[in-house]
């Protein structure tokens, strides 16, 4: 059966229950037991379940410190150690420091030739295609040569004309020489006639003085003498004219010879232009994409195509801090990205005379007040070793990773020969300061023994001259084996 729900007990109004102004006498009040003020259920009703009580707050205490486990500590130490090792390995420091200097700022290089015509004209024939391999001297492109062929013919005609004028000059010169000889003969005849006329005039004067001849005959003889003298003067003038003609023709000969030489030069230039209508390969190699087309008008110097030679090398841009012990002749190796990590070998053949920034168009000015130190790079040329099959697959511009063994000295120095002349063979190369270098055994030369003023040679028990001190006569310390081997030569030369 359902039990009836008891009616709730009346609750005092809030204004009276919460009014603090009403005095309450609590002097004789007794504390009520827990639940005394709770509403009581009606008789016969089931007692409600007791409400859960909140746990009493614990007294305040210090926060607990969490200690990492031993496994976590070891893991963190291992991670830190691996990080440090990676940094040392990346920068080649500490235990990873080696004599191999490595850089990925390296590329394959080659002397790519730009093929361009030396004359202008329409392209008459294209004899090659893209990426074709060609031999040295092979014909690649032909330009229309009709205009240049006619220029050759015109130059040949001009040369023939100049040569004809020079040949005609020879005949003129011979004619002038003959004329001069004739004028000289005429002068001799005129002089003889004048001599005869002078004699006749003298005889006529004598006869006229004695009255043997008339005055008319005397005057006629005088006129004949004066005419003969005039003929002599005329003959001399003709000789002068002939001599001037010869001089004039001599000067003209030099001009005609110059004209012949100029015509020959013009003919040579015309033949060169005619030959330049054929564009040929200057060396063996492989062509790039052929950009010239049949019938295209090209001018002198315009790019037609590129020729890539078979001779290639590697240019590696090392940091300046990496070139301290790097010099010519050291072994090198490199990997090419296009060859899936295959390794090729070579040798250092050249080191650039300046860093790459020195050859730039716009160099930075570090005297402006703002300065940031940047590690410069020095280009190093690496020549490939012969006999490598993979070298045929290299192309200029490929990226490579180069590595130079700075501890290798094989082939970098020539054998040393002892000589009295000063030698610079053992001088340190740029960037090799601080490295031990092998020096040849010291040898005493005649010049060195002659320049030693405080030592004299005295034979020892073996008969070999030994150095003796000049001050007290005591024997000097025994020389080194290399020096003693050369001492007999020095003593004998003296």
XYZ file of C-alpha atoms in Angstrom:
494
model
C 0.000 0.000 0.000
C 1.018 3.480 -0.686
C 1.641 5.550 2.392
C 0.256 9.124 2.469
C 2.860 11.863 2.009
C 3.177 13.988 5.154
C 2.488 17.666 4.902
C 5.540 19.902 5.165
C 6.133 21.798 8.306
C 5.581 25.568 8.082
C 8.774 27.517 7.564
C 9.184 30.936 9.152
C 9.284 33.816 6.762
C 12.666 34.858 5.424
C 12.305 38.323 6.761
C 12.005 36.955 10.270
C 14.524 34.092 9.910
C 17.234 36.237 8.454
C 16.506 39.400 10.384
C 19.510 40.123 12.519
C 17.702 42.927 14.354
C 15.606 40.488 16.450
C 17.466 39.654 19.623
C 17.849 36.006 20.363
C 18.607 34.718 23.796
C 21.155 31.975 23.462
C 22.433 31.966 26.988
C 20.491 28.966 28.144
C 20.367 27.233 24.822
C 21.665 23.727 24.611
C 23.355 22.419 21.526
C 21.162 20.229 19.503
C 22.203 16.903 18.329
C 22.978 16.360 14.687
C 19.752 16.218 12.776
C 17.642 17.767 15.495
C 16.671 20.638 13.243
C 16.093 18.438 10.216
C 12.446 17.973 9.233
C 10.972 14.896 10.759
C 8.978 12.540 8.638
C 5.372 11.960 9.350
C 4.403 9.042 11.500
C 4.120 5.855 9.550
C 6.338 7.194 6.706
C 9.585 5.585 5.639
C 12.710 7.341 6.892
C 14.713 8.995 4.067
C 18.197 7.764 3.391
C 20.892 9.759 5.127
C 22.647 12.347 2.917
C 26.298 11.694 2.276
C 28.539 13.874 4.317
C 31.572 15.655 2.812
C 34.895 14.446 4.130
C 36.591 16.716 6.570
C 39.396 18.797 5.018
C 42.835 17.409 5.712
C 45.251 19.609 7.529
C 47.452 21.749 5.244
C 50.768 20.032 4.260
C 53.785 20.760 1.907
C 53.344 19.694 -1.827
C 54.927 16.376 -2.716
C 58.101 16.497 -4.992
C 57.928 14.225 -8.065
C 61.285 12.536 -8.652
C 62.016 11.362 -12.244
C 62.735 7.755 -12.642
C 66.180 6.459 -13.431
C 65.084 5.347 -16.902
C 63.873 8.849 -17.784
C 67.148 10.394 -16.640
C 69.163 7.974 -18.738
C 66.935 8.631 -21.766
C 67.386 12.404 -21.462
C 71.144 12.036 -21.120
C 71.254 9.824 -24.195
C 69.234 12.349 -26.215
C 71.539 15.187 -25.134
C 74.608 13.109 -25.966
C 73.262 12.238 -29.403
C 72.516 15.924 -30.067
C 76.027 16.976 -29.093
C 77.525 14.219 -31.224
C 75.436 15.279 -34.201
C 76.601 18.865 -33.830
C 80.231 17.774 -33.574
C 79.824 15.509 -36.587
C 78.150 18.204 -38.668
C 80.941 20.703 -37.962
C 83.718 18.099 -37.937
C 84.804 19.015 -34.421
C 86.322 17.037 -31.590
C 86.542 13.308 -32.292
C 85.097 13.838 -35.781
C 87.825 16.277 -36.869
C 89.612 14.815 -39.908
C 92.018 15.958 -42.607
C 89.256 15.717 -45.214
C 87.667 19.047 -46.104
C 84.202 18.656 -47.602
C 81.761 21.009 -49.307
C 78.585 20.695 -51.322
C 79.136 24.083 -52.979
C 80.807 22.516 -56.005
C 79.899 22.157 -59.659
C 81.165 20.582 -62.867
C 82.728 23.124 -65.215
C 83.859 23.139 -68.847
C 84.888 25.615 -71.544
C 81.573 25.947 -73.354
C 82.153 27.564 -76.760
C 79.585 29.922 -78.244
C 79.506 29.384 -82.003
C 78.694 32.544 -83.963
C 79.247 33.593 -87.601
C 81.830 36.200 -88.537
C 79.826 37.437 -91.540
C 76.204 38.357 -92.112
C 73.826 36.652 -94.495
C 71.027 34.164 -94.927
C 71.507 30.618 -93.674
C 71.722 28.364 -96.710
C 72.211 25.026 -94.950
C 72.077 23.546 -91.416
C 74.018 20.284 -91.294
C 73.596 19.265 -87.605
C 70.797 18.589 -85.148
C 70.270 19.040 -81.407
C 72.780 17.420 -79.003
C 74.818 15.881 -81.830
C 78.444 14.920 -81.234
C 80.800 16.560 -83.724
C 84.482 16.301 -84.582
C 86.976 19.133 -84.819
C 86.599 21.009 -88.119
C 83.212 19.506 -88.971
C 80.928 21.781 -91.019
C 77.889 22.858 -88.991
C 76.165 25.768 -90.754
C 76.622 27.282 -94.221
C 75.715 30.893 -95.054
C 74.826 32.055 -98.567
C 78.210 32.864 -100.155
C 77.208 34.411 -103.505
C 77.829 37.989 -102.397
C 81.195 37.119 -100.879
C 82.204 35.164 -103.975
C 81.609 38.241 -106.127
C 83.690 40.301 -103.708
C 86.538 37.869 -104.277
C 86.227 38.311 -108.051
C 86.225 42.111 -107.685
C 89.337 42.002 -105.520
C 91.072 39.769 -108.052
C 90.289 42.254 -110.848
C 91.583 45.158 -108.784
C 94.793 43.277 -108.107
C 95.262 42.531 -111.806
C 94.820 46.228 -112.631
C 97.403 47.281 -110.070
C 99.852 44.681 -111.342
C 99.339 45.917 -114.927
C 100.078 49.492 -113.892
C 103.228 48.326 -112.172
C 104.316 46.450 -115.298
C 103.578 49.539 -117.466
C 105.723 51.571 -115.142
C 108.700 49.414 -116.040
C 108.335 50.254 -119.688
C 107.979 53.959 -118.899
C 111.099 53.824 -116.794
C 113.082 52.206 -119.623
C 111.823 54.822 -122.089
C 112.892 57.646 -119.789
C 116.345 56.115 -119.452
C 116.665 55.945 -123.249
C 115.527 59.552 -123.566
C 118.148 60.635 -121.059
C 120.864 58.869 -123.038
C 119.714 60.534 -126.244
C 119.740 63.973 -124.591
C 123.273 63.414 -123.352
C 124.407 62.478 -126.887
C 122.736 65.610 -128.233
C 124.642 67.654 -125.663
C 127.942 66.209 -126.852
C 127.087 67.015 -130.466
C 126.066 70.555 -129.536
C 129.281 71.076 -127.610
C 131.328 69.872 -130.595
C 129.430 72.163 -132.945
C 129.944 75.084 -130.578
C 133.692 74.346 -130.458
C 133.897 74.343 -134.263
C 131.867 77.558 -134.492
C 134.171 79.233 -131.970
C 137.216 78.248 -134.053
C 135.603 79.559 -137.260
C 134.734 82.828 -135.523
C 138.324 83.300 -134.333
C 139.674 82.620 -137.826
C 137.148 85.012 -139.346
C 138.151 87.733 -136.909
C 141.823 87.335 -137.835
C 141.089 87.397 -141.555
C 138.769 90.352 -141.202
C 141.469 92.262 -139.352
C 143.850 91.692 -142.309
C 141.079 92.469 -144.824
C 140.997 88.980 -146.268
C 137.282 88.416 -145.606
C 134.372 90.700 -145.564
C 132.597 91.836 -142.443
C 129.522 89.898 -143.507
C 131.365 86.591 -143.386
C 132.708 87.482 -139.969
C 129.223 88.294 -138.701
C 127.911 85.052 -140.131
C 130.600 83.083 -138.270
C 129.713 84.911 -135.039
C 126.027 84.054 -135.472
C 126.918 80.421 -136.071
C 128.956 80.353 -132.843
C 126.171 81.887 -130.784
C 123.662 79.406 -132.238
C 125.935 76.506 -131.300
C 126.183 77.795 -127.732
C 122.382 78.012 -127.543
C 122.123 74.414 -128.736
C 124.493 73.377 -125.935
C 122.329 75.088 -123.333
C 119.190 73.497 -124.796
C 120.774 70.025 -124.688
C 121.678 70.504 -121.037
C 118.116 71.578 -120.242
C 116.765 68.503 -122.021
C 119.040 66.311 -119.889
C 117.690 67.926 -116.726
C 114.122 67.281 -117.880
C 114.921 63.626 -118.595
C 116.499 63.191 -115.166
C 113.424 64.692 -113.445
C 111.197 62.349 -115.419
C 113.205 59.390 -114.164
C 112.893 60.605 -110.563
C 109.153 61.065 -110.992
C 108.716 57.558 -112.324
C 110.776 56.193 -109.411
C 108.359 57.783 -106.918
C 105.419 56.478 -108.918
C 106.856 52.974 -108.731
C 106.604 53.001 -104.910
C 102.978 54.111 -105.161
C 102.151 51.406 -107.676
C 103.765 48.764 -105.493
C 101.648 49.981 -102.550
C 98.543 49.709 -104.721
C 99.451 46.132 -105.599
C 99.904 45.258 -101.911
C 96.573 46.897 -101.016
C 94.844 44.931 -103.759
C 96.404 41.715 -102.482
C 95.181 42.521 -98.947
C 91.668 43.197 -100.214
C 91.708 39.896 -102.037
C 92.848 38.125 -98.857
C 90.039 39.713 -96.819
C 87.498 38.753 -99.441
C 88.696 35.152 -99.350
C 88.522 35.148 -95.532
C 84.933 36.404 -95.624
C 84.121 33.735 -98.178
C 85.627 31.050 -95.939
C 83.742 32.422 -92.911
C 80.438 31.647 -94.582
C 81.057 28.110 -93.306
C 80.696 27.727 -89.526
C 82.830 24.790 -88.374
C 83.405 23.152 -84.987
C 86.628 24.459 -83.399
C 87.030 21.280 -81.323
C 85.416 17.934 -80.696
C 82.432 17.868 -78.368
C 78.663 17.788 -78.133
C 76.309 20.447 -79.436
C 73.554 22.114 -77.485
C 70.122 22.808 -78.884
C 70.489 24.184 -82.416
C 68.695 27.523 -82.494
C 69.464 28.533 -86.085
C 66.975 27.760 -88.841
C 67.224 27.427 -92.613
C 66.722 30.774 -94.383
C 67.225 32.800 -91.210
C 69.205 36.038 -91.578
C 72.064 36.121 -89.109
C 74.494 38.906 -88.314
C 78.129 38.706 -87.354
C 78.440 37.712 -83.702
C 74.905 36.373 -83.243
C 74.716 33.138 -81.224
C 73.854 30.107 -83.322
C 74.571 27.188 -80.955
C 76.865 26.051 -78.138
C 79.609 23.425 -78.171
C 80.419 21.553 -74.956
C 83.922 20.008 -75.030
C 84.863 16.646 -73.575
C 87.403 18.127 -71.138
C 85.680 18.863 -67.828
C 86.741 19.664 -64.282
C 85.219 20.500 -60.904
C 85.240 23.879 -59.168
C 84.629 23.551 -55.413
C 84.016 26.685 -53.339
C 85.585 25.900 -49.961
C 85.320 28.141 -46.935
C 88.459 30.098 -46.218
C 88.779 28.246 -42.924
C 88.963 24.964 -44.839
C 91.919 25.959 -47.039
C 94.505 26.321 -44.272
C 96.244 23.061 -45.220
C 95.115 22.787 -48.834
C 97.568 23.038 -51.733
C 98.049 21.901 -55.300
C 98.542 18.177 -55.862
C 96.388 16.824 -53.052
C 93.992 13.960 -53.684
C 90.297 14.716 -54.014
C 87.123 12.784 -54.543
C 83.587 13.832 -55.228
C 80.132 12.447 -55.725
C 77.691 13.666 -58.340
C 74.008 13.989 -57.564
C 73.098 12.776 -61.047
C 75.125 9.567 -60.667
C 73.353 8.236 -57.562
C 76.268 8.806 -55.225
C 78.972 7.257 -57.416
C 82.451 8.456 -56.411
C 85.039 9.899 -58.800
C 88.604 10.913 -58.001
C 90.862 13.758 -58.986
C 93.585 16.124 -57.870
C 93.733 19.764 -56.873
C 95.311 21.628 -59.788
C 94.597 25.288 -59.053
C 93.552 27.499 -56.150
C 91.926 30.820 -56.991
C 94.066 33.932 -56.393
C 91.189 35.665 -54.568
C 87.840 34.884 -53.016
C 84.700 34.936 -55.086
C 83.540 38.228 -53.567
C 86.583 40.025 -54.973
C 85.432 39.248 -58.521
C 81.833 40.323 -57.969
C 80.475 43.389 -59.729
C 79.142 45.016 -56.548
C 81.467 44.407 -53.632
C 80.362 45.174 -50.094
C 81.884 48.218 -48.396
C 82.810 47.266 -44.830
C 83.924 50.800 -43.931
C 80.398 52.204 -43.704
C 79.974 51.434 -40.004
C 77.853 48.298 -40.235
C 79.942 45.142 -40.354
C 78.932 41.510 -40.214
C 81.717 38.999 -40.615
C 80.874 36.425 -43.252
C 83.081 33.471 -44.028
C 84.363 33.887 -47.571
C 84.760 31.080 -50.071
C 87.763 30.286 -52.224
C 87.279 28.456 -55.547
C 89.461 25.354 -55.950
C 89.856 23.571 -59.292
C 89.908 19.763 -59.240
C 91.066 17.901 -62.337
C 89.584 14.458 -62.922
C 91.884 11.460 -62.941
C 92.035 9.746 -66.355
C 90.554 6.327 -67.011
C 87.221 6.796 -65.208
C 84.257 5.493 -67.170
C 81.759 7.612 -65.245
C 83.527 10.803 -66.332
C 81.825 10.511 -69.738
C 78.460 11.060 -68.036
C 79.425 14.365 -66.468
C 77.908 17.549 -67.826
C 78.852 21.162 -67.033
C 76.684 22.649 -64.312
C 76.044 19.420 -62.387
C 76.085 19.697 -58.600
C 78.700 17.647 -56.792
C 79.908 17.116 -53.240
C 83.697 17.495 -53.209
C 86.144 16.326 -50.562
C 89.896 17.050 -50.458
C 92.366 15.030 -48.412
C 94.593 17.760 -46.969
C 96.925 15.153 -45.464
C 97.974 13.781 -48.873
C 101.200 15.205 -50.301
C 101.929 12.681 -53.071
C 102.985 14.377 -56.270
C 102.815 17.868 -54.813
C 106.573 18.383 -54.594
C 109.362 17.534 -56.992
C 112.446 15.584 -55.798
C 115.031 17.814 -54.195
C 118.629 17.865 -55.449
C 121.347 19.401 -53.211
C 122.750 22.488 -54.874
C 124.797 25.499 -53.906
C 122.262 27.767 -55.599
C 119.385 29.023 -53.432
C 116.291 26.971 -54.088
C 112.647 27.742 -53.427
C 111.446 24.178 -53.953
C 110.907 23.697 -50.204
C 109.152 26.999 -49.713
C 105.715 26.493 -48.159
C 102.849 26.840 -50.556
C 99.934 29.155 -49.733
C 97.863 27.680 -46.971
C 100.467 25.114 -45.810
C 101.905 27.073 -42.896
C 102.471 24.985 -39.821
C 102.779 21.640 -41.626
C 105.982 19.624 -41.218
C 107.925 19.417 -44.452
C 110.760 17.047 -45.249
C 114.027 18.841 -45.959
C 116.966 17.286 -47.854
C 120.139 16.348 -45.946
C 122.403 19.279 -45.280
C 125.606 19.343 -47.327
C 128.692 21.469 -46.874
C 129.525 23.210 -50.124
C 132.902 24.733 -51.068
C 131.430 28.170 -50.470
C 130.357 27.244 -46.935
C 133.755 25.739 -46.023
C 135.576 28.746 -47.408
C 133.423 31.158 -45.409
C 134.180 29.470 -42.014
C 136.992 31.627 -40.521
C 137.201 29.927 -37.085
C 137.783 26.322 -38.005
C 140.620 24.474 -39.680
C 140.822 20.968 -41.035
C 143.096 18.439 -39.373
C 143.295 14.797 -40.449
C 142.050 12.301 -37.902
C 143.062 8.677 -37.441
C 141.059 7.587 -40.453
C 142.771 10.096 -42.699
C 139.680 12.225 -43.090
C 140.005 15.899 -42.354
C 138.238 16.756 -39.095
C 137.375 20.291 -37.982
C 139.653 21.591 -35.182
C 139.035 24.721 -33.181
C 141.500 27.480 -34.060
C 141.484 28.976 -30.548
C 142.684 26.104 -28.332
C 143.392 23.329 -30.796
C 140.842 20.973 -29.264
C 138.843 18.899 -31.705
C 135.419 20.210 -32.492
C 132.335 18.064 -31.940
C 131.804 15.385 -34.528
C 129.564 16.586 -37.346
C 126.292 15.003 -38.290
C 126.449 12.022 -40.664
C 124.959 14.013 -43.530
C 127.466 16.832 -43.009
C 130.481 14.541 -42.571
C 129.646 12.777 -45.809
C 130.101 16.044 -47.650
C 133.103 17.252 -45.612
C 135.774 15.468 -47.735
C 134.400 17.175 -50.808
C 134.663 20.553 -49.132
C 138.227 19.920 -47.904
C 139.354 18.504 -51.233
C 138.009 21.471 -53.153
C 140.032 23.784 -50.992
